[in-house]
mmCIF file of C-alpha atoms in Angstrom:
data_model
loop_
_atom_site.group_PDB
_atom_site.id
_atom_site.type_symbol
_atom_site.label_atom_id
_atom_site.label_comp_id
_atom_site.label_asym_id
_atom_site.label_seq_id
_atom_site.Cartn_x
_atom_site.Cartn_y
_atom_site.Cartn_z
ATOM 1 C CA UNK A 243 -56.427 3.200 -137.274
ATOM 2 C CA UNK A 244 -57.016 3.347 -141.176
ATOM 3 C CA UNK A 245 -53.713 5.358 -141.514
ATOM 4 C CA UNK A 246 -51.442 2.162 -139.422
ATOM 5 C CA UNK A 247 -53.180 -0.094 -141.527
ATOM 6 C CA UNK A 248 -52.653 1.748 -144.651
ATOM 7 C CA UNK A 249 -49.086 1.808 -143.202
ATOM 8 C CA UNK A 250 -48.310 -1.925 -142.828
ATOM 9 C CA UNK A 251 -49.596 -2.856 -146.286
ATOM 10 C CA UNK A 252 -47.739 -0.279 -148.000
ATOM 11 C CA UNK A 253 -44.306 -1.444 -146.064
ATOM 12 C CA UNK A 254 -45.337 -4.845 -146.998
ATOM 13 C CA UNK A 255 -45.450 -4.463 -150.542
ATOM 14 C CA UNK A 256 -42.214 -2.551 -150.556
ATOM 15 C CA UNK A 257 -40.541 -5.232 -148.882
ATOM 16 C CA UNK A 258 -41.933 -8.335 -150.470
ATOM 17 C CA UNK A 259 -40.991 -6.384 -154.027
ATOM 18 C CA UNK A 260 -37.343 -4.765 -152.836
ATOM 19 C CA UNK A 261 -36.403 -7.186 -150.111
ATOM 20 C CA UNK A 262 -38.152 -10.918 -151.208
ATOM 21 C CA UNK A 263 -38.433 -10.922 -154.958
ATOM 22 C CA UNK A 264 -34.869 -8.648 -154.850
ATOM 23 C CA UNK A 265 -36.731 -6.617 -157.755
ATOM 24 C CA UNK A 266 -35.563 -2.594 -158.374
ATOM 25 C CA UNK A 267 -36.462 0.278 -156.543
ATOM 26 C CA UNK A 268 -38.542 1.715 -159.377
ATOM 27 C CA UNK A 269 -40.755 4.430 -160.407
ATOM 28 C CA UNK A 270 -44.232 1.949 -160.267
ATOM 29 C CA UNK A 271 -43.001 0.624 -157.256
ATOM 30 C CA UNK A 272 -42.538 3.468 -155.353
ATOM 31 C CA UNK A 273 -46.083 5.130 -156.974
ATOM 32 C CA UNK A 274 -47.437 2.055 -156.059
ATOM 33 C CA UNK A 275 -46.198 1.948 -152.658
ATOM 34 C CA UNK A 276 -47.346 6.015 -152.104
ATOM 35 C CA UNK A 277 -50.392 4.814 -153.334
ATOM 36 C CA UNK A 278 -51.384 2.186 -151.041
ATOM 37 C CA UNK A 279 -49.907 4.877 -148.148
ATOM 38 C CA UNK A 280 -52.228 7.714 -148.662
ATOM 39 C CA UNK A 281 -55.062 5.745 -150.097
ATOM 40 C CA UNK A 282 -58.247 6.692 -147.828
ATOM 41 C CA UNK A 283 -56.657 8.984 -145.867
ATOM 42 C CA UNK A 284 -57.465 12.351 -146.413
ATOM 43 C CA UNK A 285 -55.299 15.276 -147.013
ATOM 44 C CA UNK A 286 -56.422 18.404 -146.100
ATOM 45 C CA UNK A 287 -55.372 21.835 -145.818
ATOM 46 C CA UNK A 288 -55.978 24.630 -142.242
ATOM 47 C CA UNK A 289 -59.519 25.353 -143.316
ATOM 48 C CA UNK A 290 -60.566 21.714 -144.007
ATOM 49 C CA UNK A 291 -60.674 21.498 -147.729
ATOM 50 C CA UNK A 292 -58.612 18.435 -149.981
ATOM 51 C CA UNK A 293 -55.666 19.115 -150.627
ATOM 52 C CA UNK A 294 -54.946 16.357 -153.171
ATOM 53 C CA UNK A 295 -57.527 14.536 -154.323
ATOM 54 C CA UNK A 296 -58.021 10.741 -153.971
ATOM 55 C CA UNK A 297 -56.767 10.063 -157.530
ATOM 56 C CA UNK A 298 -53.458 11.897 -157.143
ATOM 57 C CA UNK A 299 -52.219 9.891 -154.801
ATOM 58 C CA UNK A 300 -49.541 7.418 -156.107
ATOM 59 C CA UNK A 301 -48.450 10.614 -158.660
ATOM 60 C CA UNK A 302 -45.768 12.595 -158.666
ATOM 61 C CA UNK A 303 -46.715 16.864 -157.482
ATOM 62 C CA UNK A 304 -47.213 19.622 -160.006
ATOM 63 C CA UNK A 305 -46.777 22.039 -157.232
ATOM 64 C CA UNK A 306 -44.237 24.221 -155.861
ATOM 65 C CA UNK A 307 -43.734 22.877 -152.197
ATOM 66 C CA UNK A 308 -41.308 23.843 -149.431
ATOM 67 C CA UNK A 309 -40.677 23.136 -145.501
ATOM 68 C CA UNK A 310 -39.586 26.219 -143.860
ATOM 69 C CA UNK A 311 -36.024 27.559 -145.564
ATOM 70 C CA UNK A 312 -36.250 24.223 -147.790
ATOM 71 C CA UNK A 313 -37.051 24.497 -151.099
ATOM 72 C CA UNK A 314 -37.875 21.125 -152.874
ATOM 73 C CA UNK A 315 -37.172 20.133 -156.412
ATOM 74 C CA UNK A 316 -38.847 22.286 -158.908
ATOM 75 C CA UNK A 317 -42.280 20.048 -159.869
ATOM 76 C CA UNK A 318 -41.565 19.749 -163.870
ATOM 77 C CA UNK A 319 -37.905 18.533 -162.719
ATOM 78 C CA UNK A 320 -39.205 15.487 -160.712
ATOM 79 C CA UNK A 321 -39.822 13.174 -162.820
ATOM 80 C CA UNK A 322 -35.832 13.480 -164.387
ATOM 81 C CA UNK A 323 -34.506 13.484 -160.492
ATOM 82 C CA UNK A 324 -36.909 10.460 -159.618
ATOM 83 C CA UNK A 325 -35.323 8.431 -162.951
ATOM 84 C CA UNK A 326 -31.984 9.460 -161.814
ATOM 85 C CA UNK A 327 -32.303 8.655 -158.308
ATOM 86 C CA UNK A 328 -33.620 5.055 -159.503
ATOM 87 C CA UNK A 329 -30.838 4.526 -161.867
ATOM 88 C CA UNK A 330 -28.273 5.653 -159.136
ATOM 89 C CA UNK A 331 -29.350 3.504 -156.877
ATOM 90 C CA UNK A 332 -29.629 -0.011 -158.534
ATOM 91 C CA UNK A 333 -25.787 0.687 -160.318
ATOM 92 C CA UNK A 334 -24.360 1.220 -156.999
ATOM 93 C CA UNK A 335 -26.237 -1.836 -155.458
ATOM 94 C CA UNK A 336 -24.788 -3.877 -158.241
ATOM 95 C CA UNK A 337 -21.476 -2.580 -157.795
ATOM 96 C CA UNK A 338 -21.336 -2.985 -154.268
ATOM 97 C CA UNK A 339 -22.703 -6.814 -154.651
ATOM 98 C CA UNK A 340 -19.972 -7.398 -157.329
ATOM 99 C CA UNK A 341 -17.282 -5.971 -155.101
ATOM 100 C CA UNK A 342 -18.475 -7.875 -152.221
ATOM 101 C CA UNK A 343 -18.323 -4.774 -149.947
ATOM 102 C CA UNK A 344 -22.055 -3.539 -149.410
ATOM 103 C CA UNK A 345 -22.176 -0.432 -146.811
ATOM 104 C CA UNK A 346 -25.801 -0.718 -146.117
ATOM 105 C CA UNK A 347 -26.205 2.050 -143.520
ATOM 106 C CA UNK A 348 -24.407 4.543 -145.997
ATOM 107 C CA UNK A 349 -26.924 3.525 -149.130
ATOM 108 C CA UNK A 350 -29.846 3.519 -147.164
ATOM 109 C CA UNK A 351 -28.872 6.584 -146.135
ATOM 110 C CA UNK A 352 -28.125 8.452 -149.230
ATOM 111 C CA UNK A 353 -31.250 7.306 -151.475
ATOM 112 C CA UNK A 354 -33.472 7.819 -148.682
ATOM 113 C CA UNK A 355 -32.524 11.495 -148.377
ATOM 114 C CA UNK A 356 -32.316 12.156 -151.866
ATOM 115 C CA UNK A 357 -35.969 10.784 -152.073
ATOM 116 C CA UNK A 358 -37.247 13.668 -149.526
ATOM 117 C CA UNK A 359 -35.514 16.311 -150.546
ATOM 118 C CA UNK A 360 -36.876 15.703 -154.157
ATOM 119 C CA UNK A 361 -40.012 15.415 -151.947
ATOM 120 C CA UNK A 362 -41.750 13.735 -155.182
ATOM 121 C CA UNK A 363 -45.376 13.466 -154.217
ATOM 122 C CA UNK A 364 -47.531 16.299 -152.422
ATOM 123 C CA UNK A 365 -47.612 14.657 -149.375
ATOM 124 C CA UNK A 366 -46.199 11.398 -147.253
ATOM 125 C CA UNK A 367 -43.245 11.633 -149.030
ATOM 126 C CA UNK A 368 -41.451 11.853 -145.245
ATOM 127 C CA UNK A 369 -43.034 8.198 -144.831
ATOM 128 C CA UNK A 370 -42.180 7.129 -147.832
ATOM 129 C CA UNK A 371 -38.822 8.042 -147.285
ATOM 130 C CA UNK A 372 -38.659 5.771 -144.442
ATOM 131 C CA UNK A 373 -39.999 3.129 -146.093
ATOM 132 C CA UNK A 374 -37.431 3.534 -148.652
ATOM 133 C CA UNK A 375 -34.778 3.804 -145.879
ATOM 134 C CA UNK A 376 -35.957 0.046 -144.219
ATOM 135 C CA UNK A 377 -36.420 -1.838 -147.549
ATOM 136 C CA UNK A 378 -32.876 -0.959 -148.511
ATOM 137 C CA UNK A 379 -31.794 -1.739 -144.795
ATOM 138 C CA UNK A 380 -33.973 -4.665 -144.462
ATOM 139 C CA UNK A 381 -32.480 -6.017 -147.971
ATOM 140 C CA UNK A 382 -28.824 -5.887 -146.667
ATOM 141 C CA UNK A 383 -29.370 -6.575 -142.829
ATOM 142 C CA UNK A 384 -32.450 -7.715 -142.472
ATOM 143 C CA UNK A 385 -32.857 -5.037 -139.600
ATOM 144 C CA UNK A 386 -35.657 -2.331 -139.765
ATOM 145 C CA UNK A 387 -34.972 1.110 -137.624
ATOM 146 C CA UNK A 388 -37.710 2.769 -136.321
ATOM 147 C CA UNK A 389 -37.559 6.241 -136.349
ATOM 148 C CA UNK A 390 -38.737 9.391 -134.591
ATOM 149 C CA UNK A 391 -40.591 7.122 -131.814
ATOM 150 C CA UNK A 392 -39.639 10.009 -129.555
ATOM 151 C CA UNK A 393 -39.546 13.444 -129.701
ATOM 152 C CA UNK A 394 -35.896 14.145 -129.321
ATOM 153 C CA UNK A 395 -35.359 11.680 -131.392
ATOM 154 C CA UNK A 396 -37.297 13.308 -134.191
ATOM 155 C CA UNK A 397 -35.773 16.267 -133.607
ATOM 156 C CA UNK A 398 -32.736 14.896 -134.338
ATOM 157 C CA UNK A 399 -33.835 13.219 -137.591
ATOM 158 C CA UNK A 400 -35.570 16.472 -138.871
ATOM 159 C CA UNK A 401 -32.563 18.669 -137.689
ATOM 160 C CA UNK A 402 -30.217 16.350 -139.800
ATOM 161 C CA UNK A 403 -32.584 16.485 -143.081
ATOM 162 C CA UNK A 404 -32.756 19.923 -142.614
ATOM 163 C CA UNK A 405 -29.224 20.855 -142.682
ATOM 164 C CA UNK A 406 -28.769 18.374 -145.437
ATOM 165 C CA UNK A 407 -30.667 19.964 -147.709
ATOM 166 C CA UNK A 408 -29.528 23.730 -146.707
ATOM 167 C CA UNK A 409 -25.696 23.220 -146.561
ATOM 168 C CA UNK A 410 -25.300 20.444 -148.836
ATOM 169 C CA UNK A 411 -23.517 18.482 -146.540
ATOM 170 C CA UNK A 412 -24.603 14.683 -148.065
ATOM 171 C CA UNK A 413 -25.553 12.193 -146.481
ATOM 172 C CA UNK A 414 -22.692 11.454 -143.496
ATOM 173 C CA UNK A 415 -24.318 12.723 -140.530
ATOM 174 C CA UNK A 416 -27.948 10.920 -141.504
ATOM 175 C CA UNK A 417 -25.537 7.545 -141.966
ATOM 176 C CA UNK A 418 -24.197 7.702 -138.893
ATOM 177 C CA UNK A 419 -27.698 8.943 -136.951
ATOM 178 C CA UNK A 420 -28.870 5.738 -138.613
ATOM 179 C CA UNK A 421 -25.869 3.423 -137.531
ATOM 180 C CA UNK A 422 -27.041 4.419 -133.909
ATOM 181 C CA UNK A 423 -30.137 3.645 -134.197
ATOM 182 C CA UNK A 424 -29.522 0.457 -136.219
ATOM 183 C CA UNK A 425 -27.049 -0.768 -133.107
ATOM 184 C CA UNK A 426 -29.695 0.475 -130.360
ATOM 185 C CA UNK A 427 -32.385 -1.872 -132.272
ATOM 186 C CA UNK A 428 -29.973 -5.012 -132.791
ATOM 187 C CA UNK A 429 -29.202 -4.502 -128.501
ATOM 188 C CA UNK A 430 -33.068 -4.087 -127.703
ATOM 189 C CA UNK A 431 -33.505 -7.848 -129.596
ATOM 190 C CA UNK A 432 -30.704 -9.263 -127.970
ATOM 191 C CA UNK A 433 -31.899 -8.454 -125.010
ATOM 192 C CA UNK A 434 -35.375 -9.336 -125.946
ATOM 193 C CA UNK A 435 -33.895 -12.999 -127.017
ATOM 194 C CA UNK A 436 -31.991 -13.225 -123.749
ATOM 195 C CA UNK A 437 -34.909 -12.763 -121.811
ATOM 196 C CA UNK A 438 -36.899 -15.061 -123.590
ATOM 197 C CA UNK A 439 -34.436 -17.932 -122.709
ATOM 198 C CA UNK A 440 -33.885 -17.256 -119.499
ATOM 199 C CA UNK A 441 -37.777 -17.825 -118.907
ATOM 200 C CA UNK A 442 -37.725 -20.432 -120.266
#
């Protein structure tokens, strides 16, 4: 229970920063945001003993950490990769806005992925990731994905992040996997509005 609630307020300061106030996606926010995630929720290792204390979370890793064949961004490198990503990200949202030709699904997409494969913070940093993924969707669309409610649907996810980050391949596939799932969600409220009407 602590961990959903944690949850909801840390999506709800993302999006009342990102999506209401239309304020960067910056390095406090995101700290902030990780912060509010993890806080009370304790991370521990196979033999029961804290992995990362309660006052590291909200700050970037010093460790060396990897996911199978997937090795993350070196830990004194983060900080430069995190700044980067940031900087990326609000030039091509202002580019896009002056062009008039935003492709939501694609940005979402791309900074979202680059976020977990610099996997930034010890841990929740897959969370995190979709909270950065919904804020930028929810900005644009106002449409928030859920994702890996099932299992072969989190397959899926994990099998595209993983090949991402071992081939290289960018950020297509994890687009269009989003797309999908973006279109399934708009059809489920449709037909939840439809319903609604016809009861009435």
């Amino acid at each position: 229970r602590n961990e959903i609630v944690h949850h909801a307020k840390a999506f709800q300061h993302i999006i009342h920063a990102f999506v209401t106030e239309k304020k960067d996606l910056t390095e406090d926010l995101i700290k902030e945001t990780h912060r509010i995630l993890t806080r009370g929720i304790p991370i521990v290792d196979s033999e029961g003993y804290l992995e990362v204390l309660p006052e590291e979370y909200g700050i970037y890793r010093t460790v060396i950490v990897s996911a199978c064949t997937t090795n993350f961004t070196v830990p004194k490198f983060v900080p430069v990769k995190m700044k980067e990503m940031y900087d990326t990200l609000k030039e091509e949202l202002i580019a896009a806005e002056l062009q008039g030709a935003v492709d939501p699904f694609s940005i979402a997409a791309k900074y979202s992925l680059e976020f977990v494969q610099i996997h930034p913070f010890q841990d929740g940093n897959g969370r995190t990731c979709r909270m950065i993924l919904n804020a930028t969707l929810c900005r644009d669309t106002g449409v928030v994905v859920p994702i890996g409610e099932r299992g072969e649907e989190r397959a899926e996810y994990m099998g595209i992040k993983r090949r991402s980050s071992q081939h290289m391949e960018g950020h297509g596939e994890y687009a269009t996997f989003v797309l999908q799932r973006a279109s399934t969600r708009l059809r489920e409220i449709k037909r939840s509005w439809l319903g609604r009407e016809n009861s009435e």
